[in-house]
Amino acid sequence: MKRRTFCQSSLAAAVAVTSPIGRVLAAGGKIAAFIPEIQAVSRTGGEVVLTEAEVREFGESLYGQLLMPGNDGYDQARIIWNGMFDQRPALIAHCAGVTDVMNAVDFSRTHDLLIAVRGGGHSISGKSSCNGGIMIDLSPMQGVRVDPLTRTARVQAGVLLNKLDHEAQRFGLAVTTGTTSHTGLAGLTLGGGLGRLGRVFGLTCDNLLSADIVTADGQYRHLSADENTDLFWGIRGGGGNFGIVTSFEYQLHPFGPDFLGGALIYPISQMKDVLNFYSEFSLTAPDELNVGAVTTIPPNGKGMIIIGILYAGDDAEGARVIRPWQEFGKPVIDTIGKENYEHVQRANDGTLPFGRNYYMKAGFMRKVDPDFIDFMDGGFELNPSRSYVAVLSQLGGAISQVGESDTAFAHRDAEYDFVTGCSWVDREHSDENVAYMRNLWKQIQPFTKGFYINNAHEESTDRIRQTFRGNYDRLLALKNEYDPANLFHRNPNIQPSV
Ligand SMILES: Cc1cc2nc3c(=O)[nH]c(=O)nc-3n(C[C@H](O)[C@H](O)[C@H](O)COP(=O)(O)OP(=O)(O)OC[C@H]3O[C@@H](n4cnc5c(N)ncnc54)[C@H](O)[C@@H]3O)c2cc1C
């Protein structure tokens, strides 16, 4: 390995000439032609030059494929959910299991490569890919094993929410996961994990019984309440700061396949009344009830507000609890009745597809302020290039019954999570739309207190430190111990101080 100052044009040129290696490696064959060195980007943004022999040896150490620009499958593998981030890693290591992850971490550390870790690829801030570094891609790791007797599930790091839901629902079991089913479980769990079942079963990370991790030194460690308890604490809300988690063991709970709930859909003209009612109603809602308010505004302004309801308890009691919503306002659609959980979990998938351009902002709230509702009612300027979404979800219940320092996720007192953003098709509108949302958020942020690290698009180091609240010093000590060189920094980063 040699180092030089990084230069974009030399990387592009090198990438073009070195692509045949990857093609041969991907096919598991020998290198037939002379291949010059490969230029990549280092952890700190400099240039790393990898020799053909180094890359070949690495490729041969993997059970999964090693891809480079020009290889079949490379362009597909580099795509992540947020199309705003059109990034080209120098190497994509498809990891088939723990050994591949250990080898990828060792290779990346030895050559001081910029690392991006990809689980489900849903990173709002595009951190699961990178330009010129290595993407350690866990998506081939698809194992899910549900044990109906112990009501537990062991899940590998590439699994999406829909696969766990599917396997667990067969046995009438579930754990809190998110509300868009093509999200990755790994990234979601490491940040906390908010979802429809949170008020009854807690955050996804509250249901974590154990996990396996490969830390920056390439070591494999098992984490649980009895083993490596410090790291086990840190990965429950601290994001991907401490290593690459290869599998997760969850506690499942009896739930589904059917439940009482559904959607009430109102025209956007009723937004203010609906949000006022939402705010008032949620103050006395039992933990079994989850109500989310999703506002969508397309470029023509003909938007709607969707109230999604799930009652995780006795149907007769649920019907009584939900009735005030059915008697309120004039919904154009009312689907309240028996719903299938898997069906509802997948219902949003089409509205937030892979590959569009998105810019999102988020914050926790203690209450739904009347001034916030006033702002929402008319705050979004119509523009032909963009569509808006705004999601208000209720937290509390089981989430708030865990202590603020019991896990790294500190916002146990948050009553609501608010996420808003816009999406657009052509990248030429990116600058204009990002600037608009940043400005809009300046007006919304005062209604929020801290933010969910998984919903962060771009946040300063200070804001990240603040959102970890009293847990930050303990997280910093963990970072200093397990990743002092900050190998894993494409995340809501805790910057080591050693
Ligand atoms: C459409 C959409 C809907 C969402 N809905 C919800 C929701 O309902 N509830 C909720 O809680 N969140 C939600 N989120 C946020 C979501 O939790 C984060 O985007 C999360 O990071 C996604 O995980 P992933 O594995 O798909 O991410 P990736 O993009 O693959 O990874 C994101 C980051 O997580 C880290 N990471 C991923 N896998 C690992 C691993 N195995 N080991 C170590 N670090 C890892 C890395 O730092 C990586 O940069 C949503 C996001 C989107 C885009």
Coordinates of C-alpha atoms and ligand atoms in Angstrom, one line a residue:
M1 CA 0.0 0.0 0.0
K2 CA 1.2 3.5 -0.9
R3 CA -0.3 6.9 -0.2
R4 CA -0.7 10.0 -2.2
T5 CA -2.8 13.1 -2.1
F6 CA -6.2 12.3 -3.3
C7 CA -7.3 13.6 -6.7
Q8 CA -10.8 12.9 -8.1
S9 CA -9.7 12.7 -11.8
S10 CA -7.0 10.1 -11.1
L11 CA -9.5 8.0 -9.2
A12 CA -11.9 8.1 -12.1
A13 CA -9.1 7.1 -14.5
A14 CA -7.8 4.3 -12.3
V15 CA -11.3 3.0 -11.8
A16 CA -11.7 2.7 -15.6
V17 CA -8.5 0.7 -16.1
T18 CA -8.8 -1.5 -13.1
S19 CA -12.3 -2.8 -13.7
P20 CA -11.2 -6.1 -15.3
I21 CA -9.7 -7.3 -12.1
G22 CA -13.0 -7.2 -10.4
R23 CA -14.7 -9.0 -13.2
V24 CA -12.2 -11.8 -13.0
L25 CA -12.3 -11.9 -9.2
A26 CA -16.1 -11.9 -9.2
A27 CA -16.0 -14.9 -11.4
G28 CA -13.5 -16.5 -9.0
G29 CA -10.9 -16.9 -11.8
K30 CA -7.3 -15.9 -12.2
I31 CA -6.2 -12.5 -13.4
A32 CA -5.2 -12.9 -17.1
A33 CA -3.9 -9.5 -18.0
F34 CA -1.5 -7.0 -16.4
I35 CA -3.5 -4.8 -14.1
P36 CA -2.1 -1.5 -12.7
E37 CA -2.6 -0.4 -9.1
I38 CA -6.0 0.7 -7.9
Q39 CA -6.6 4.1 -6.4
A40 CA -9.1 4.4 -3.5
V41 CA -10.0 6.9 -0.8
S42 CA -8.7 6.6 2.7
R43 CA -10.5 6.9 6.0
T44 CA -9.5 10.6 6.2
G45 CA -10.1 11.5 2.5
G46 CA -6.6 11.0 1.2
E47 CA -5.6 8.5 -1.5
V48 CA -4.8 4.9 -1.0
V49 CA -3.2 2.9 -3.7
L50 CA -3.9 -0.8 -3.6
T51 CA -1.8 -3.3 -5.7
E52 CA -3.4 -5.9 -7.9
A53 CA -2.0 -8.6 -5.6
E54 CA -3.6 -7.0 -2.5
V55 CA -7.0 -6.8 -4.1
R56 CA -6.8 -10.2 -5.5
E57 CA -5.9 -11.8 -2.2
F58 CA -8.7 -9.9 -0.5
G59 CA -11.2 -11.1 -3.1
E60 CA -10.1 -14.6 -2.6
S61 CA -10.6 -14.4 1.1
L62 CA -14.3 -13.7 0.6
Y63 CA -17.0 -16.3 0.1
G64 CA -19.2 -13.5 -1.3
Q65 CA -18.3 -11.4 -4.4
L66 CA -15.9 -8.5 -4.5
L67 CA -17.2 -5.9 -7.1
M68 CA -15.5 -2.9 -8.7
P69 CA -16.7 -0.3 -11.2
G70 CA -17.4 -2.0 -14.5
N71 CA -18.3 -5.4 -13.0
D72 CA -21.6 -6.9 -13.7
G73 CA -23.8 -6.1 -10.8
Y74 CA -21.7 -3.2 -9.5
D75 CA -24.2 -0.5 -10.5
Q76 CA -27.0 -2.3 -8.9
A77 CA -25.0 -3.0 -5.8
R78 CA -24.1 0.6 -5.2
I79 CA -27.7 1.9 -5.3
I80 CA -29.1 3.0 -1.9
W81 CA -32.5 4.2 -1.0
N82 CA -31.8 7.9 -1.3
G83 CA -31.1 8.7 -4.9
M84 CA -29.5 12.0 -3.9
F85 CA -26.4 10.0 -3.1
D86 CA -25.0 8.7 -6.4
Q87 CA -21.8 7.3 -5.0
R88 CA -19.2 5.0 -6.5
P89 CA -17.2 2.9 -4.0
A90 CA -13.8 1.6 -5.3
L91 CA -14.7 -1.8 -3.8
I92 CA -18.0 -3.4 -2.8
A93 CA -17.5 -6.5 -0.6
H94 CA -20.5 -8.6 -0.5
C95 CA -20.3 -10.4 2.8
A96 CA -21.8 -13.9 3.0
G97 CA -21.1 -14.3 6.7
V98 CA -19.1 -13.4 9.8
T99 CA -15.8 -14.5 8.2
D100 CA -16.2 -12.2 5.2
V101 CA -17.0 -9.3 7.6
M102 CA -13.9 -10.0 9.7
N103 CA -11.8 -10.2 6.5
A104 CA -13.3 -7.0 5.1
V105 CA -12.7 -5.1 8.4
D106 CA -9.1 -6.4 8.5
F107 CA -8.4 -5.4 4.9
S108 CA -10.0 -2.0 5.3
R109 CA -8.1 -1.3 8.5
T110 CA -4.8 -2.5 7.1
H111 CA -5.1 -0.2 4.1
D112 CA -6.8 2.6 6.0
L113 CA -9.7 2.6 3.6
L114 CA -12.8 4.8 3.9
I115 CA -15.6 2.3 5.1
A116 CA -19.3 2.4 4.5
V117 CA -21.5 -0.3 6.0
R118 CA -24.6 -1.3 4.2
G119 CA -27.4 -3.2 5.8
G120 CA -30.7 -2.5 4.1
G121 CA -29.4 0.7 2.4
H122 CA -32.1 3.0 3.8
S123 CA -29.7 5.6 5.2
I124 CA -31.4 8.9 4.8
S125 CA -28.0 10.7 4.7
G126 CA -26.5 8.3 2.2
K127 CA -23.9 7.0 4.7
S128 CA -24.2 3.3 3.6
S129 CA -22.3 4.0 0.5
C130 CA -19.3 6.2 -0.3
N131 CA -17.1 7.6 -3.1
G132 CA -13.8 5.8 -3.6
G133 CA -13.8 3.7 -0.4
I134 CA -15.1 0.3 0.4
M135 CA -18.8 -0.6 0.9
I136 CA -19.0 -3.5 3.2
D137 CA -22.4 -4.8 2.0
L138 CA -24.2 -7.2 4.4
S139 CA -27.2 -7.7 2.1
P140 CA -26.3 -11.3 1.3
M141 CA -26.7 -12.2 5.0
Q142 CA -30.4 -13.1 4.9
G143 CA -30.9 -15.8 7.6
V144 CA -33.9 -15.5 9.9
R145 CA -34.7 -18.3 12.4
V146 CA -37.8 -17.9 14.6
D147 CA -38.1 -20.2 17.6
P148 CA -41.8 -20.3 18.5
L149 CA -41.1 -22.0 21.8
T150 CA -38.8 -19.4 23.2
R151 CA -40.5 -16.7 21.1
T152 CA -37.2 -15.4 19.9
A153 CA -35.7 -14.7 16.4
R154 CA -32.1 -14.8 15.3
V155 CA -31.6 -12.5 12.3
Q156 CA -28.6 -11.8 10.1
A157 CA -27.6 -8.3 9.3
G158 CA -28.9 -8.0 5.7
V159 CA -32.5 -8.8 6.6
L160 CA -35.2 -6.2 5.8
L161 CA -38.2 -5.6 8.2
N162 CA -40.6 -7.5 5.9
K163 CA -38.7 -10.8 6.2
L164 CA -38.7 -10.8 9.9
D165 CA -42.4 -9.8 10.0
H166 CA -43.2 -12.6 7.6
E167 CA -41.3 -15.3 9.5
A168 CA -42.6 -14.2 12.9
Q169 CA -46.2 -13.7 11.9
R170 CA -46.4 -17.4 10.8
F171 CA -46.3 -18.2 14.5
G172 CA -48.5 -15.3 15.6
L173 CA -45.4 -13.4 16.9
A174 CA -43.9 -9.9 16.3
V175 CA -41.5 -7.4 17.5
T176 CA -41.5 -3.6 17.0
T177 CA -40.1 -2.7 13.6
G178 CA -40.5 0.3 11.4
T179 CA -43.3 1.5 9.2
T180 CA -41.8 1.0 5.7
S181 CA -41.1 -2.7 5.2
H182 CA -38.1 -2.4 2.8
T183 CA -36.0 -0.8 5.6
G184 CA -33.0 -2.7 6.9
L185 CA -33.4 -4.2 10.4
A186 CA -29.7 -3.7 11.2
G187 CA -29.5 0.1 10.9
L188 CA -33.0 0.5 12.4
T189 CA -32.2 -1.6 15.5
L190 CA -28.8 0.1 16.1
G191 CA -30.4 3.6 16.1
G192 CA -33.4 2.5 18.4
G193 CA -36.2 1.3 16.2
L194 CA -39.6 3.2 16.3
G195 CA -42.7 1.5 15.0
R196 CA -46.4 0.7 15.3
L197 CA -45.8 -1.7 18.2
G198 CA -43.5 0.5 20.2
R199 CA -46.0 1.6 22.7
V200 CA -46.7 -2.0 23.7
F201 CA -43.4 -3.7 23.2
G202 CA -40.9 -0.9 23.4
L203 CA -38.3 0.1 20.8
T204 CA -36.8 -2.6 18.5
C205 CA -33.5 -2.3 20.5
D206 CA -35.4 -2.8 23.8
N207 CA -36.2 -6.3 22.5
L208 CA -32.6 -7.2 21.6
L209 CA -31.4 -10.2 23.7
S210 CA -28.0 -10.5 22.1
A211 CA -26.0 -9.6 19.1
D212 CA -22.7 -10.6 17.4
I213 CA -20.3 -7.8 16.4
V214 CA -17.0 -7.5 14.5
T215 CA -15.1 -4.5 16.1
A216 CA -12.5 -2.3 14.4
D217 CA -9.7 -4.7 15.5
G218 CA -11.4 -7.4 13.4
Q219 CA -12.4 -9.3 16.6
Y220 CA -15.7 -11.1 16.8
R221 CA -17.6 -10.6 20.0
H222 CA -20.9 -11.8 21.4
L223 CA -22.9 -9.2 23.2
S224 CA -25.7 -9.7 25.7
A225 CA -26.8 -8.8 29.2
D226 CA -24.1 -11.1 30.5
E227 CA -21.3 -10.8 27.9
N228 CA -19.6 -7.6 26.7
T229 CA -22.3 -5.7 28.5
D230 CA -20.7 -2.3 27.7
L231 CA -21.0 -2.8 24.0
F232 CA -24.4 -4.4 24.4
W233 CA -25.5 -1.1 26.0
G234 CA -23.9 1.0 23.3
I235 CA -25.4 -0.7 20.2
R236 CA -28.9 -0.2 21.6
G237 CA -29.3 3.4 20.3
G238 CA -25.6 4.3 19.5
G239 CA -25.8 3.4 15.8
G240 CA -23.0 1.8 13.9
N241 CA -20.3 3.5 15.8
F242 CA -18.7 0.5 17.5
G243 CA -18.3 -2.1 14.7
I244 CA -20.3 -4.2 12.3
V245 CA -23.1 -6.2 13.9
T246 CA -23.5 -9.5 12.0
S247 CA -26.6 -10.8 13.7
F248 CA -29.3 -9.9 16.2
E249 CA -31.4 -12.0 18.6
Y250 CA -34.8 -10.5 19.4
Q251 CA -37.5 -11.2 21.9
L252 CA -40.8 -11.7 20.1
H253 CA -44.3 -11.2 21.5
P254 CA -47.7 -12.7 20.6
F255 CA -49.4 -10.4 18.1
G256 CA -51.4 -10.8 14.9
P257 CA -51.8 -11.9 12.2
D258 CA -55.0 -9.7 12.5
F259 CA -55.6 -6.6 14.7
L260 CA -58.2 -3.9 15.0
G261 CA -57.3 -0.8 13.2
G262 CA -57.0 0.8 9.8
A263 CA -56.9 4.2 8.2
L264 CA -59.0 7.3 8.2
I265 CA -58.2 9.6 5.3
Y266 CA -59.1 13.3 5.2
P267 CA -58.6 16.0 2.6
I268 CA -55.7 18.4 3.3
S269 CA -58.3 21.1 4.0
Q270 CA -59.1 19.4 7.2
M271 CA -55.4 19.1 8.4
K272 CA -55.7 21.7 11.2
D273 CA -58.8 20.1 12.7
V274 CA -57.3 16.6 12.4
L275 CA -54.0 17.5 14.0
N276 CA -55.8 19.4 16.8
F277 CA -57.9 16.3 17.5
Y278 CA -54.8 14.1 17.2
S279 CA -53.0 16.2 19.8
E280 CA -55.9 16.1 22.2
F281 CA -56.8 12.5 21.7
S282 CA -53.2 11.2 22.1
L283 CA -52.9 12.7 25.6
T284 CA -55.2 10.0 27.1
A285 CA -54.7 7.2 24.6
P286 CA -53.9 3.8 26.3
D287 CA -50.6 2.1 25.5
E288 CA -52.3 -0.4 23.3
L289 CA -53.3 2.3 20.9
N290 CA -50.9 3.6 18.2
V291 CA -52.0 6.5 16.1
G292 CA -49.8 8.0 13.4
A293 CA -50.6 11.1 11.3
V294 CA -49.1 11.1 7.8
T295 CA -49.5 14.2 5.6
T296 CA -48.7 14.0 1.9
I297 CA -48.7 17.0 -0.4
P298 CA -48.0 16.4 -4.1
P299 CA -46.9 19.2 -6.4
N300 CA -50.5 20.1 -7.3
G301 CA -51.4 20.6 -3.6
K302 CA -54.2 18.0 -3.6
G303 CA -52.8 16.3 -0.5
M304 CA -54.3 14.3 2.3
I305 CA -53.8 13.5 5.9
I306 CA -53.9 9.8 6.8
I307 CA -54.6 8.7 10.4
G308 CA -53.2 5.2 10.8
I309 CA -54.6 3.3 13.8
L310 CA -53.4 0.0 15.4
Y311 CA -54.9 -1.4 18.6
A312 CA -52.8 -4.1 20.1
G313 CA -55.3 -5.6 22.6
D314 CA -58.8 -6.9 23.1
D315 CA -61.1 -6.1 20.1
A316 CA -64.1 -4.9 22.1
E317 CA -62.0 -2.5 24.2
G318 CA -60.2 -1.4 21.0
A319 CA -63.5 -0.6 19.3
R320 CA -64.5 1.6 22.3
V321 CA -61.2 3.3 22.3
I322 CA -61.1 4.0 18.6
R323 CA -64.7 5.1 18.3
P324 CA -64.1 8.9 18.9
W325 CA -61.8 8.9 15.9
Q326 CA -64.6 7.4 13.7
E327 CA -67.0 10.0 15.0
F328 CA -64.6 12.8 14.3
G329 CA -64.6 15.0 11.1
K330 CA -65.4 13.9 7.6
P331 CA -62.9 11.3 6.4
V332 CA -63.2 10.5 2.7
I333 CA -62.1 6.9 3.5
D334 CA -62.6 4.9 6.6
T335 CA -61.1 1.4 6.7
I336 CA -61.3 0.7 10.4
G337 CA -61.9 -3.0 11.0
K338 CA -59.9 -6.1 11.2
E339 CA -56.5 -5.6 9.4
N340 CA -53.7 -8.0 8.6
Y341 CA -50.5 -6.9 10.3
E342 CA -48.1 -7.9 7.4
H343 CA -50.4 -6.2 4.9
V344 CA -50.4 -2.9 6.9
Q345 CA -46.6 -3.1 7.4
R346 CA -46.1 -3.1 3.6
A347 CA -48.8 -0.6 2.8
N348 CA -46.4 2.4 2.7
D349 CA -43.7 0.7 0.6
G350 CA -44.7 2.2 -2.7
T351 CA -44.9 5.8 -1.5
L352 CA -41.2 5.9 -0.5
P353 CA -39.4 3.9 -3.3
F354 CA -35.7 3.3 -3.7
G355 CA -33.9 5.7 -6.0
R356 CA -35.9 9.0 -5.7
N357 CA -34.2 12.0 -4.3
Y358 CA -35.1 12.7 -0.6
Y359 CA -34.2 15.4 1.9
M360 CA -35.6 14.7 5.4
K361 CA -35.4 16.4 8.8
A362 CA -36.7 15.1 12.1
G363 CA -37.2 15.9 15.8
F364 CA -38.7 14.6 18.9
M365 CA -41.6 16.5 20.6
R366 CA -43.0 16.5 24.1
K367 CA -46.3 17.9 22.9
V368 CA -48.0 18.9 19.7
D369 CA -47.9 22.7 20.1
P370 CA -50.9 24.6 18.7
D371 CA -48.4 27.0 16.9
F372 CA -46.8 24.0 15.3
I373 CA -50.2 22.9 14.0
D374 CA -50.8 26.5 12.7
F375 CA -47.5 26.3 10.9
M376 CA -48.2 22.9 9.4
D377 CA -51.5 24.3 8.0
G378 CA -50.1 26.2 5.0
G379 CA -46.4 26.0 5.8
F380 CA -45.4 24.0 2.8
E381 CA -45.0 26.1 -0.4
L382 CA -46.3 24.3 -3.5
N383 CA -43.6 23.7 -6.2
P384 CA -43.9 21.6 -9.3
S385 CA -40.6 19.8 -8.6
R386 CA -41.3 18.4 -5.2
S387 CA -43.8 16.4 -3.1
Y388 CA -43.8 16.6 0.7
V389 CA -44.4 14.1 3.4
A390 CA -44.8 14.8 7.2
V391 CA -45.2 12.0 9.7
L392 CA -46.1 12.5 13.3
S393 CA -45.9 9.3 15.4
Q394 CA -46.8 8.8 19.0
L395 CA -44.1 7.4 21.3
G396 CA -44.5 6.9 25.1
G397 CA -46.0 3.7 26.6
A398 CA -43.4 0.9 26.9
I399 CA -40.8 3.1 25.3
S400 CA -41.0 5.5 28.2
Q401 CA -40.8 2.7 30.8
V402 CA -37.1 2.1 30.1
G403 CA -34.7 4.4 31.9
E404 CA -32.9 7.1 30.0
S405 CA -29.5 5.6 30.7
D406 CA -30.5 1.9 30.5
T407 CA -29.7 1.9 26.8
A408 CA -27.8 4.3 24.6
F409 CA -31.2 5.6 23.3
A410 CA -31.8 8.6 25.6
H411 CA -35.1 10.1 24.5
R412 CA -37.4 8.1 26.7
D413 CA -39.4 11.2 27.6
A414 CA -40.3 12.0 24.0
E415 CA -44.0 11.8 23.3
Y416 CA -43.9 12.2 19.5
D417 CA -41.4 11.8 16.7
F418 CA -41.9 14.2 13.8
V419 CA -40.2 13.6 10.4
T420 CA -40.7 15.8 7.4
G421 CA -39.1 16.1 4.0
C422 CA -39.6 16.3 0.3
S423 CA -38.8 14.1 -2.7
W424 CA -38.2 14.8 -6.3
V425 CA -37.2 13.0 -9.5
D426 CA -34.5 15.0 -11.3
R427 CA -31.2 15.7 -9.5
E428 CA -31.2 19.1 -11.2
H429 CA -33.7 20.2 -8.6
S430 CA -31.6 19.0 -5.6
D431 CA -30.0 22.3 -4.6
E432 CA -33.2 24.2 -4.7
N433 CA -35.2 21.6 -2.8
V434 CA -32.6 21.0 -0.1
A435 CA -32.2 24.8 0.4
Y436 CA -36.0 25.1 0.8
M437 CA -36.3 22.3 3.3
R438 CA -33.3 23.6 5.4
N439 CA -35.0 26.9 5.6
L440 CA -38.4 25.4 6.4
W441 CA -36.8 23.3 9.2
K442 CA -35.4 26.4 10.8
Q443 CA -39.0 27.3 11.6
I444 CA -40.0 23.8 12.7
Q445 CA -36.9 22.9 14.8
P446 CA -37.9 25.2 17.8
F447 CA -41.0 22.9 18.3
T448 CA -38.6 19.9 18.7
K449 CA -36.2 18.6 21.3
G450 CA -33.4 16.5 20.1
F451 CA -33.8 14.1 17.2
Y452 CA -33.7 10.4 16.3
I453 CA -30.2 9.6 14.9
N454 CA -31.7 7.3 12.3
N455 CA -33.7 10.2 10.8
A456 CA -30.8 12.6 10.6
H457 CA -30.0 13.9 7.1
E458 CA -27.1 16.1 8.1
E459 CA -26.4 17.1 11.7
S460 CA -23.4 18.9 13.3
T461 CA -21.1 17.1 15.7
D462 CA -22.6 19.3 18.5
R463 CA -26.2 18.4 17.6
I464 CA -25.2 14.7 17.6
R465 CA -23.5 15.0 21.0
Q466 CA -26.6 16.8 22.4
T467 CA -29.0 14.2 21.1
F468 CA -27.2 11.5 23.0
R469 CA -27.8 13.6 26.1
G470 CA -26.4 12.2 29.4
N471 CA -25.3 9.0 27.6
Y472 CA -22.7 10.8 25.4
D473 CA -19.7 10.4 27.8
R474 CA -20.3 6.7 28.2
L475 CA -20.6 6.3 24.4
L476 CA -17.4 8.3 23.9
A477 CA -15.6 6.0 26.3
L478 CA -16.8 3.0 24.3
K479 CA -15.7 4.7 21.0
N480 CA -12.3 5.4 22.5
E481 CA -11.9 1.8 23.6
Y482 CA -13.3 -0.1 20.6
D483 CA -12.7 2.3 17.6
P484 CA -10.1 4.9 18.6
A485 CA -9.1 5.5 14.9
N486 CA -12.8 6.1 13.9
L487 CA -12.9 3.4 11.3
F488 CA -16.6 3.4 11.5
H489 CA -17.5 7.1 11.0
R490 CA -20.1 7.1 8.3
N491 CA -22.9 7.3 10.9
P492 CA -24.1 9.8 13.5
N493 CA -20.5 9.9 14.6
I494 CA -19.1 9.9 18.1
Q495 CA -15.7 11.3 17.4
P496 CA -13.0 9.6 19.5
S497 CA -11.1 11.8 21.8
V498 CA -7.9 9.7 22.1
Ligands
LIG1 C1 -38.5 5.2 4.0 C2 -37.9 5.1 5.4 C3 -38.7 4.8 6.4 C4 -38.2 4.7 7.7 N1 -39.0 4.3 8.7 C5 -38.5 4.2 9.9 C6 -39.3 3.7 11.0 O1 -40.5 3.5 10.9 N2 -38.8 3.5 12.2 C7 -37.4 3.7 12.4 O2 -36.9 3.5 13.5 N3 -36.6 4.2 11.4 C8 -37.1 4.4 10.2 N4 -36.3 4.8 9.2 C9 -34.9 5.2 9.5 C10 -34.1 3.9 9.5 O3 -34.1 3.3 10.8 C11 -32.6 4.2 9.1 O4 -32.6 4.7 7.8 C12 -31.8 3.0 9.2 O5 -30.4 3.4 9.2 C13 -32.0 2.0 8.1 O6 -31.3 0.8 8.3 P1 -30.6 0.1 7.0 O7 -29.9 -1.1 7.5 O8 -31.6 0.0 6.0 O9 -29.6 1.2 6.7 P2 -28.3 1.3 5.8 O10 -28.4 2.5 4.9 O11 -27.9 0.0 5.3 O12 -27.3 1.7 7.0 C14 -27.4 2.9 7.7 C15 -26.3 3.1 8.6 O13 -26.5 2.1 9.7 C16 -25.3 1.5 10.1 N5 -25.4 0.1 9.9 C17 -26.2 -0.6 9.1 N6 -26.1 -1.9 9.2 C18 -25.1 -2.1 10.2 C19 -24.5 -3.2 10.8 N7 -24.9 -4.4 10.5 N8 -23.5 -3.0 11.7 C20 -23.1 -1.7 12.0 N9 -23.7 -0.6 11.5 C21 -24.6 -0.8 10.6 C22 -24.2 2.2 9.3 O14 -23.7 3.3 10.0 C23 -24.9 2.7 8.1 O15 -24.4 3.9 7.5 C24 -36.8 4.9 7.9 C25 -36.0 5.3 6.9 C26 -36.5 5.4 5.6 C27 -35.6 5.8 4.5

